[in-house]
Tab-separated table of C-alpha atoms in Angstrom:
chain	number	residue	atom	x	y	z
T	1	MET	CA	220.187	60.517	-10.204
T	2	GLU	CA	216.680	59.135	-10.766
T	3	THR	CA	215.044	62.285	-12.105
T	4	SER	CA	214.922	61.430	-15.783
T	5	ASP	CA	211.565	60.650	-17.325
T	6	LYS	CA	212.806	57.169	-18.256
T	7	MET	CA	213.763	56.298	-14.660
T	8	LEU	CA	210.550	57.748	-13.207
T	9	GLY	CA	208.545	55.737	-15.737
T	10	TYR	CA	210.412	52.612	-14.628
T	11	LEU	CA	209.589	53.362	-10.977
T	12	GLU	CA	205.927	53.938	-11.875
T	13	GLU	CA	205.861	50.559	-13.613
T	14	LYS	CA	207.361	48.855	-10.546
T	15	ILE	CA	204.716	50.468	-8.307
T	16	ARG	CA	201.963	49.424	-10.728
T	17	ASN	CA	203.216	45.812	-10.767
T	18	PHE	CA	203.477	45.737	-6.976
T	19	ASN	CA	199.909	46.980	-6.583
T	20	PHE	CA	198.680	44.461	-9.160
T	21	LYS	CA	200.322	41.586	-7.271
T	22	ASN	CA	198.733	42.813	-4.014
T	23	PRO	CA	195.278	44.028	-5.130
T	24	ARG	CA	192.915	45.586	-2.622
T	25	ARG	CA	189.947	44.997	-4.896
T	26	SER	CA	189.149	41.879	-6.860
T	27	SER	CA	188.031	43.941	-9.892
T	28	ILE	CA	191.673	44.507	-10.944
T	29	THR	CA	192.350	41.899	-13.598
T	30	SER	CA	195.564	43.221	-15.167
T	31	ALA	CA	198.280	45.763	-14.492
T	32	SER	CA	197.070	47.841	-17.447
T	33	ASN	CA	193.633	48.258	-15.788
T	34	LEU	CA	195.257	49.676	-12.676
T	35	HIS	CA	195.375	53.498	-12.872
T	36	LEU	CA	197.868	55.158	-10.553
T	37	PRO	CA	198.862	58.833	-10.455
T	38	LYS	CA	202.135	59.706	-12.166
T	39	LEU	CA	205.138	60.634	-10.061
T	40	LYS	CA	205.852	64.351	-9.845
T	41	ARG	CA	208.547	65.689	-12.122
T	42	TYR	CA	210.422	68.610	-10.582
T	43	GLN	CA	212.636	70.970	-12.518
T	44	VAL	CA	215.825	71.828	-10.647
T	45	GLN	CA	217.046	75.315	-11.513
T	46	ASP	CA	220.376	75.160	-9.686
T	47	THR	CA	222.401	72.333	-11.236
T	48	LEU	CA	225.303	72.802	-8.800
T	49	ASN	CA	223.257	72.153	-5.664
T	50	GLN	CA	221.214	69.196	-6.875
T	51	PRO	CA	220.254	66.690	-4.199
T	52	ARG	CA	222.364	63.550	-4.141
T	53	PRO	CA	220.718	60.140	-4.404
T	54	GLY	CA	219.921	58.642	-1.019
T	55	GLY	CA	220.377	61.951	0.778
T	56	CYS	CA	217.918	64.064	2.712
T	57	VAL	CA	215.912	66.632	0.743
T	58	LEU	CA	214.238	69.518	2.538
T	59	ILE	CA	210.937	70.630	1.052
T	60	LYS	CA	209.122	73.807	2.034
T	61	LYS	CA	205.366	74.067	1.655
T	62	HIS	CA	203.909	77.325	0.341
T	63	VAL	CA	200.192	77.847	0.827
T	64	CYS	CA	198.365	80.382	-1.303
T	65	ALA	CA	196.414	83.167	0.413
T	66	LEU	CA	193.428	82.272	-1.759
T	67	GLN	CA	193.254	78.704	-0.430
T	68	ASP	CA	190.088	79.346	1.592
T	69	SER	CA	188.500	81.380	-1.176
T	70	GLU	CA	185.118	80.311	-2.448
T	71	PHE	CA	186.069	81.166	-6.023
T	72	TYR	CA	187.555	78.695	-8.469
T	73	ILE	CA	190.689	79.801	-10.279
T	74	PRO	CA	191.506	77.603	-13.284
T	75	ASP	CA	195.034	76.177	-13.577
T	76	HIS	CA	195.979	77.400	-10.106
T	77	LYS	CA	197.442	75.270	-7.306
T	78	HIS	CA	196.825	76.549	-3.793
T	79	THR	CA	199.643	74.468	-2.324
T	80	ARG	CA	203.115	74.396	-3.855
T	81	TYR	CA	206.270	72.632	-2.715
T	82	HIS	CA	209.818	73.929	-3.177
T	83	ILE	CA	213.146	72.249	-2.489
T	84	VAL	CA	215.212	74.311	-0.039
T	85	SER	CA	218.873	73.962	0.881
T	86	THR	CA	218.579	74.772	4.604
T	87	ILE	CA	215.955	74.938	7.309
T	88	PRO	CA	214.954	78.562	7.919
T	89	ASP	CA	215.768	79.787	11.457
T	90	LYS	CA	217.546	76.519	12.284
T	91	ASP	CA	219.473	78.115	15.161
T	92	LYS	CA	216.273	79.511	16.649
T	93	LEU	CA	214.570	76.106	16.407
T	94	LEU	CA	217.515	74.336	18.055
T	95	LYS	CA	217.638	76.906	20.859
T	96	SER	CA	213.911	76.602	21.561
T	97	LYS	CA	214.248	72.791	21.581
T	98	GLU	CA	217.108	73.009	24.113
T	99	MET	CA	215.101	75.410	26.285
T	100	ALA	CA	212.115	73.029	26.253
T	101	GLU	CA	214.366	70.126	27.281
T	102	VAL	CA	215.853	72.174	30.133
T	103	MET	CA	212.380	73.178	31.360
T	104	ILE	CA	211.171	69.564	31.271
T	105	ALA	CA	214.274	68.338	33.139
T	106	HIS	CA	213.836	71.092	35.746
T	107	THR	CA	210.160	70.217	36.236
T	108	LEU	CA	210.927	66.507	36.629
T	109	GLN	CA	213.705	67.240	39.135
T	110	ALA	CA	211.427	69.553	41.168
T	111	ARG	CA	208.700	66.878	41.191
T	112	GLN	CA	211.188	64.245	42.372
T	113	ASN	CA	212.501	66.562	45.132
T	114	ARG	CA	208.938	67.293	46.264
T	115	ARG	CA	208.133	63.573	46.509
T	116	GLU	CA	211.311	62.882	48.466
T	117	SER	CA	210.613	65.708	50.935
T	118	GLN	CA	207.024	64.521	51.423
T	119	ALA	CA	208.228	60.975	52.019
T	120	ALA	CA	210.738	62.209	54.607
T	121	THR	CA	208.247	64.380	56.531
T	122	HIS	CA	205.274	62.014	56.279
T	123	PRO	CA	206.436	58.437	56.723
T	124	LYS	CA	204.034	55.796	55.511
T	125	LYS	CA	201.781	54.413	58.173
T	126	VAL	CA	202.122	50.696	58.570
T	127	GLN	CA	199.113	48.847	59.823
T	128	TRP	CA	199.917	46.107	62.243
T	129	THR	CA	197.733	43.023	62.167
T	130	PRO	CA	198.192	40.206	64.709
């Protein structure tokens, strides 16, 4: 798994080289002059349920209540991200998605029926020109 500092450093170097080969600005003269942010290093507490390489990882965003505060708090992040194993209320989300699909299908069917009944009761007038 590519979570070691060595592997993340290698990935950072590849990104730096890619950006140097495709510069947006002409002022970049070497890859060492290009300053990119470091990749995040996450500490996984549960070693049994670590994400597998190439798999899907679910991340939950936690926003601090003090995010809109006008005061500065040193060494405090207002937004934090946590890896989660499942989507909360997955069954509820799936059920609401199914209900929305049923409502849309019902609306489309009613619209189609209305158009067909209007076409049957009000035939199109054809203008005859000699």
